[in-house]
PDB file of C-alpha atoms in Angstrom:
ATOM      1  CA  ARG A   1       4.940  -6.838 -18.521  1.00 59.00           C
ATOM      2  CA  VAL A   2       3.252  -8.563 -15.617  1.00 61.00           C
ATOM      3  CA  ILE A   3       1.661 -11.231 -17.813  1.00 68.00           C
ATOM      4  CA  GLY A   4       4.845 -11.794 -19.789  1.00 70.00           C
ATOM      5  CA  ASP A   5       4.504 -14.250 -22.674  1.00 74.00           C
ATOM      6  CA  GLN A   6       1.572 -16.135 -21.125  1.00 76.00           C
ATOM      7  CA  ARG A   7      -1.496 -16.647 -23.294  1.00 82.00           C
ATOM      8  CA  LEU A   8      -4.754 -16.158 -21.418  1.00 81.00           C
ATOM      9  CA  THR A   9      -8.268 -17.068 -22.473  1.00 86.00           C
ATOM     10  CA  TYR A  10     -10.931 -14.360 -22.512  1.00 90.00           C
ATOM     11  CA  GLU A  11     -12.269 -15.494 -19.120  1.00 88.00           C
ATOM     12  CA  GLU A  12      -8.785 -15.582 -17.576  1.00 84.00           C
ATOM     13  CA  LEU A  13      -7.966 -12.128 -18.920  1.00 84.00           C
ATOM     14  CA  LEU A  14     -11.301 -10.837 -17.601  1.00 88.00           C
ATOM     15  CA  THR A  15     -10.498 -12.317 -14.174  1.00 84.00           C
ATOM     16  CA  VAL A  16      -7.062 -10.687 -14.146  1.00 81.00           C
ATOM     17  CA  MET A  17      -8.498  -7.324 -15.226  1.00 84.00           C
ATOM     18  CA  THR A  18     -11.196  -7.527 -12.533  1.00 84.00           C
ATOM     19  CA  GLN A  19      -8.534  -8.226  -9.913  1.00 79.00           C
ATOM     20  CA  VAL A  20      -6.431  -5.324 -11.213  1.00 80.00           C
ATOM     21  CA  GLU A  21      -9.503  -3.111 -10.940  1.00 82.00           C
ATOM     22  CA  ALA A  22     -10.046  -4.238  -7.337  1.00 79.00           C
ATOM     23  CA  ILE A  23      -6.386  -3.565  -6.493  1.00 74.00           C
ATOM     24  CA  LEU A  24      -6.482  -0.055  -7.917  1.00 77.00           C
ATOM     25  CA  ASN A  25      -9.845   0.723  -6.331  1.00 80.00           C
ATOM     26  CA  SER A  26      -8.615  -0.478  -2.919  1.00 76.00           C
ATOM     27  CA  ARG A  27      -5.721   1.957  -2.614  1.00 75.00           C
ATOM     28  CA  PRO A  28      -6.248   4.488   0.159  1.00 75.00           C
ATOM     29  CA  LEU A  29      -6.775   8.093  -0.890  1.00 75.00           C
ATOM     30  CA  CYS A  30      -7.193   9.882   2.419  1.00 72.00           C
ATOM     31  CA  ALA A  31      -8.643   9.448   5.895  1.00 68.00           C
ATOM     32  CA  LEU A  32     -12.404   8.847   5.891  1.00 63.00           C
ATOM     33  CA  SER A  33     -12.953  11.130   8.882  1.00 68.00           C
ATOM     34  CA  SER A  34     -10.996  13.612  10.939  1.00 68.00           C
ATOM     35  CA  ASP A  35     -11.428  11.467  14.061  1.00 68.00           C
ATOM     36  CA  PRO A  36      -7.888  10.584  15.248  1.00 66.00           C
ATOM     37  CA  ASN A  37      -9.077   7.108  16.312  1.00 68.00           C
ATOM     38  CA  ASP A  38     -10.646   6.247  12.944  1.00 67.00           C
ATOM     39  CA  PHE A  39      -8.212   4.451  10.648  1.00 65.00           C
ATOM     40  CA  GLU A  40     -10.621   3.581   7.835  1.00 70.00           C
ATOM     41  CA  PRO A  41      -9.273   5.138   4.613  1.00 74.00           C
ATOM     42  CA  LEU A  42     -11.383   6.552   1.819  1.00 75.00           C
ATOM     43  CA  THR A  43     -10.787   4.468  -1.307  1.00 79.00           C
ATOM     44  CA  PRO A  44     -12.135   4.669  -4.875  1.00 81.00           C
ATOM     45  CA  GLY A  45     -14.185   1.597  -3.905  1.00 79.00           C
ATOM     46  CA  HIS A  46     -16.241   3.788  -1.563  1.00 76.00           C
ATOM     47  CA  PHE A  47     -17.432   5.781  -4.582  1.00 79.00           C
ATOM     48  CA  LEU A  48     -18.292   2.616  -6.504  1.00 77.00           C
ATOM     49  CA  ILE A  49     -19.989   0.376  -3.931  1.00 72.00           C
ATOM     50  CA  PHE A  50     -19.983   2.599  -0.802  1.00 69.00           C
ATOM     51  CA  ARG A  51     -17.542   0.337   1.029  1.00 67.00           C
ATOM     52  CA  PRO A  52     -13.928  -0.753   0.553  1.00 64.00           C
ATOM     53  CA  LEU A  53     -13.049  -3.558  -1.821  1.00 68.00           C
ATOM     54  CA  THR A  54     -11.112  -6.233  -0.003  1.00 63.00           C
ATOM     55  CA  ALA A  55      -9.934  -9.681  -0.954  1.00 56.00           C
ATOM     56  CA  PRO A  56      -8.665 -12.516   1.230  1.00 52.00           C
ATOM     57  CA  PRO A  57      -4.935 -13.172   0.890  1.00 52.00           C
ATOM     58  CA  GLU A  58      -3.972 -15.974  -1.457  1.00 63.00           C
ATOM     59  CA  ARG A  59      -1.108 -18.458  -1.252  1.00 68.00           C
ATOM     60  CA  ASP A  60       2.181 -17.071  -2.560  1.00 70.00           C
ATOM     61  CA  PHE A  61       2.937 -18.447  -6.045  1.00 67.00           C
ATOM     62  CA  THR A  62       5.809 -16.131  -6.946  1.00 68.00           C
ATOM     63  CA  ALA A  63       8.477 -18.723  -6.104  1.00 71.00           C
ATOM     64  CA  VAL A  64       6.836 -21.510  -8.161  1.00 73.00           C
ATOM     65  CA  ASN A  65       8.014 -22.075 -11.730  1.00 73.00           C
ATOM     66  CA  ILE A  66       5.411 -20.771 -14.213  1.00 70.00           C
ATOM     67  CA  ASN A  67       5.094 -24.073 -16.101  1.00 71.00           C
ATOM     68  CA  ARG A  68       4.160 -25.876 -12.850  1.00 72.00           C
ATOM     69  CA  LEU A  69       1.106 -23.714 -12.124  1.00 71.00           C
ATOM     70  CA  SER A  70      -2.512 -24.545 -12.868  1.00 78.00           C
ATOM     71  CA  ARG A  71      -4.467 -21.865 -14.729  1.00 78.00           C
ATOM     72  CA  TRP A  72      -6.008 -20.478 -11.499  1.00 76.00           C
ATOM     73  CA  GLN A  73      -2.598 -20.399  -9.834  1.00 77.00           C
ATOM     74  CA  LEU A  74      -1.229 -18.594 -12.890  1.00 78.00           C
ATOM     75  CA  ILE A  75      -3.901 -15.908 -12.527  1.00 79.00           C
ATOM     76  CA  GLN A  76      -3.055 -15.603  -8.826  1.00 78.00           C
ATOM     77  CA  ARG A  77       0.639 -15.303  -9.707  1.00 79.00           C
ATOM     78  CA  ILE A  78      -0.121 -12.527 -12.188  1.00 80.00           C
ATOM     79  CA  GLN A  79      -2.082 -10.717  -9.471  1.00 78.00           C
ATOM     80  CA  GLN A  80       0.817 -11.126  -7.015  1.00 78.00           C
ATOM     81  CA  ASP A  81       3.271  -9.835  -9.625  1.00 80.00           C
ATOM     82  CA  LEU A  82       1.006  -6.821 -10.144  1.00 78.00           C
ATOM     83  CA  TRP A  83       0.956  -6.138  -6.385  1.00 75.00           C
ATOM     84  CA  LYS A  84       4.755  -6.382  -6.341  1.00 76.00           C
ATOM     85  CA  ARG A  85       5.069  -3.948  -9.215  1.00 78.00           C
ATOM     86  CA  TRP A  86       2.513  -1.588  -7.640  1.00 73.00           C
ATOM     87  CA  ARG A  87       4.479  -1.654  -4.402  1.00 70.00           C
ATOM     88  CA  GLN A  88       7.762  -0.986  -6.202  1.00 71.00           C
ATOM     89  CA  GLU A  89       6.494   1.817  -8.437  1.00 75.00           C
ATOM     90  CA  PHE A  90       3.525   3.592  -6.829  1.00 69.00           C
ATOM     91  CA  LEU A  91       4.430   3.336  -3.166  1.00 65.00           C
ATOM     92  CA  HIS A  92       7.996   4.412  -3.851  1.00 65.00           C
ATOM     93  CA  THR A  93       6.654   7.627  -5.366  1.00 68.00           C
ATOM     94  CA  LEU A  94       4.786   8.275  -2.092  1.00 64.00           C
ATOM     95  CA  GLN A  95       7.940   7.601  -0.071  1.00 60.00           C
ATOM     96  CA  GLN A  96      10.309   9.781  -2.070  1.00 59.00           C
ATOM     97  CA  ARG A  97      12.524  11.911   0.119  1.00 56.00           C
ATOM     98  CA  THR A  98      15.043  14.409  -1.157  1.00 54.00           C
ATOM     99  CA  LYS A  99      18.434  15.145   0.287  1.00 57.00           C
ATOM    100  CA  TRP A 100      18.173  17.558   3.183  1.00 54.00           C
ATOM    101  CA  LEU A 101      19.992  20.468   1.580  1.00 55.00           C
ATOM    102  CA  LEU A 102      16.940  22.712   1.818  1.00 51.00           C
ATOM    103  CA  PRO A 103      14.071  22.556   4.286  1.00 51.00           C
ATOM    104  CA  ALA A 104      11.336  20.439   2.744  1.00 51.00           C
ATOM    105  CA  THR A 105       7.691  19.995   3.559  1.00 53.00           C
ATOM    106  CA  GLU A 106       7.610  17.154   6.008  1.00 69.00           C
ATOM    107  CA  VAL A 107       4.929  15.049   7.531  1.00 79.00           C
ATOM    108  CA  THR A 108       3.360  16.587  10.605  1.00 85.00           C
ATOM    109  CA  PRO A 109       1.464  15.181  13.573  1.00 88.00           C
ATOM    110  CA  GLY A 110      -1.996  14.231  12.356  1.00 86.00           C
ATOM    111  CA  THR A 111      -0.842  13.046   8.917  1.00 86.00           C
ATOM    112  CA  VAL A 112      -2.425   9.732   7.871  1.00 86.00           C
ATOM    113  CA  VAL A 113       0.181   7.268   6.601  1.00 87.00           C
ATOM    114  CA  ILE A 114       0.473   3.735   5.252  1.00 85.00           C
ATOM    115  CA  ILE A 115       2.905   1.747   7.406  1.00 87.00           C
ATOM    116  CA  HIS A 116       5.262  -0.213   5.132  1.00 84.00           C
ATOM    117  CA  GLN A 117       5.922  -3.708   6.497  1.00 84.00           C
ATOM    118  CA  ASP A 118       8.209  -6.114   4.655  1.00 80.00           C
ATOM    119  CA  ASN A 119       6.679  -9.325   6.006  1.00 79.00           C
ATOM    120  CA  ILE A 120       3.073  -8.840   4.805  1.00 78.00           C
ATOM    121  CA  PRO A 121       1.515  -8.042   1.406  1.00 70.00           C
ATOM    122  CA  PRO A 122       0.803  -4.358   0.612  1.00 68.00           C
ATOM    123  CA  ARG A 123      -2.976  -4.724   0.745  1.00 68.00           C
ATOM    124  CA  GLN A 124      -2.637  -5.662   4.416  1.00 75.00           C
ATOM    125  CA  TRP A 125      -0.337  -2.799   5.416  1.00 80.00           C
ATOM    126  CA  PRO A 126      -1.947  -0.922   8.289  1.00 84.00           C
ATOM    127  CA  LEU A 127      -2.905   2.718   8.277  1.00 85.00           C
ATOM    128  CA  GLY A 128      -1.985   5.046  11.070  1.00 88.00           C
ATOM    129  CA  ARG A 129      -1.908   8.658  12.129  1.00 90.00           C
ATOM    130  CA  ILE A 130       1.355  10.322  13.160  1.00 91.00           C
ATOM    131  CA  THR A 131       1.191  11.482  16.777  1.00 92.00           C
ATOM    132  CA  ALA A 132       4.786  12.607  17.412  1.00 93.00           C
ATOM    133  CA  LEU A 133       7.986  13.220  15.458  1.00 92.00           C
ATOM    134  CA  TYR A 134      11.532  12.755  16.752  1.00 90.00           C
ATOM    135  CA  PRO A 135      14.515  14.549  15.207  1.00 86.00           C
ATOM    136  CA  GLY A 136      17.956  13.064  14.701  1.00 82.00           C
ATOM    137  CA  HIS A 137      21.196  14.674  15.845  1.00 85.00           C
ATOM    138  CA  ASP A 138      20.982  17.086  12.874  1.00 82.00           C
ATOM    139  CA  ALA A 139      17.462  18.321  13.834  1.00 80.00           C
ATOM    140  CA  VAL A 140      15.828  16.544  10.866  1.00 81.00           C
ATOM    141  CA  HIS A 141      12.837  14.374  11.732  1.00 84.00           C
ATOM    142  CA  ARG A 142      13.711  10.718  11.203  1.00 85.00           C
ATOM    143  CA  VAL A 143      11.345   8.725  13.457  1.00 90.00           C
ATOM    144  CA  ALA A 144       7.643   9.031  14.277  1.00 92.00           C
ATOM    145  CA  ASP A 145       5.151   7.590  16.723  1.00 94.00           C
ATOM    146  CA  VAL A 146       2.145   6.315  14.784  1.00 93.00           C
ATOM    147  CA  GLN A 147      -1.280   5.609  16.298  1.00 90.00           C
ATOM    148  CA  THR A 148      -2.803   2.494  14.728  1.00 88.00           C
ATOM    149  CA  ALA A 149      -5.954   0.556  15.493  1.00 83.00           C
ATOM    150  CA  SER A 150      -3.897  -1.748  17.736  1.00 86.00           C
ATOM    151  CA  GLY A 151      -1.870   0.912  19.578  1.00 89.00           C
ATOM    152  CA  VAL A 152       1.038   3.313  19.183  1.00 92.00           C
ATOM    153  CA  ILE A 153       4.174   2.139  17.354  1.00 93.00           C
ATOM    154  CA  ARG A 154       7.455   3.892  16.547  1.00 94.00           C
ATOM    155  CA  ARG A 155       8.671   3.686  12.944  1.00 92.00           C
ATOM    156  CA  PRO A 156      11.317   5.423  10.817  1.00 90.00           C
ATOM    157  CA  LEU A 157       9.911   7.951   8.350  1.00 86.00           C
ATOM    158  CA  ALA A 158      11.377   5.840   5.519  1.00 83.00           C
ATOM    159  CA  LYS A 159       8.780   3.147   6.358  1.00 86.00           C
ATOM    160  CA  LEU A 160       5.838   5.590   6.342  1.00 87.00           C
ATOM    161  CA  CYS A 161       3.981   6.544   3.156  1.00 83.00           C
ATOM    162  CA  PRO A 162       1.784   9.649   3.482  1.00 84.00           C
ATOM    163  CA  LEU A 163      -1.483   9.235   1.595  1.00 79.00           C
ATOM    164  CA  PRO A 164      -1.556  11.095  -1.748  1.00 73.00           C
ATOM    165  CA  SER A 165      -4.067  13.661  -0.459  1.00 65.00           C
ATOM    166  CA  GLN A 166      -1.967  14.574   2.583  1.00 54.00           C
TER     167      GLN A 166
END
């Protein structure tokens, strides 16, 4: 669905599949250490090459008409569409919250989370560790203080994605 009706050569398809592999192997699984000041996540890339797989951000081609793109730009657009779909499908499963009819297992201080930010691509979303939770008027936690590499920030729980292993 991401590629649509585009026809790719073998080399282009191989490039796209390699980028998809890097995207999937760069997703954070859990915290690398129990140190509260360490924000390096363990990724599948650590098992493959003993370090995270990272890629520099590319120019955004999602707003450009497909027939105006060069072949390299088309591959970049496919990668960006994949990131968009990954963000919409996978990250939303991490963020699912149910209606507060029954007490649910919530995040607790010390939980490692991905901090969802609308203005940057998902691969650049920072990781943080929850340090404090603040309840709303109905005693349900709605806001958290999150320790990041650059300091402590306050975010709504709707913008925090606990890592799958948490």
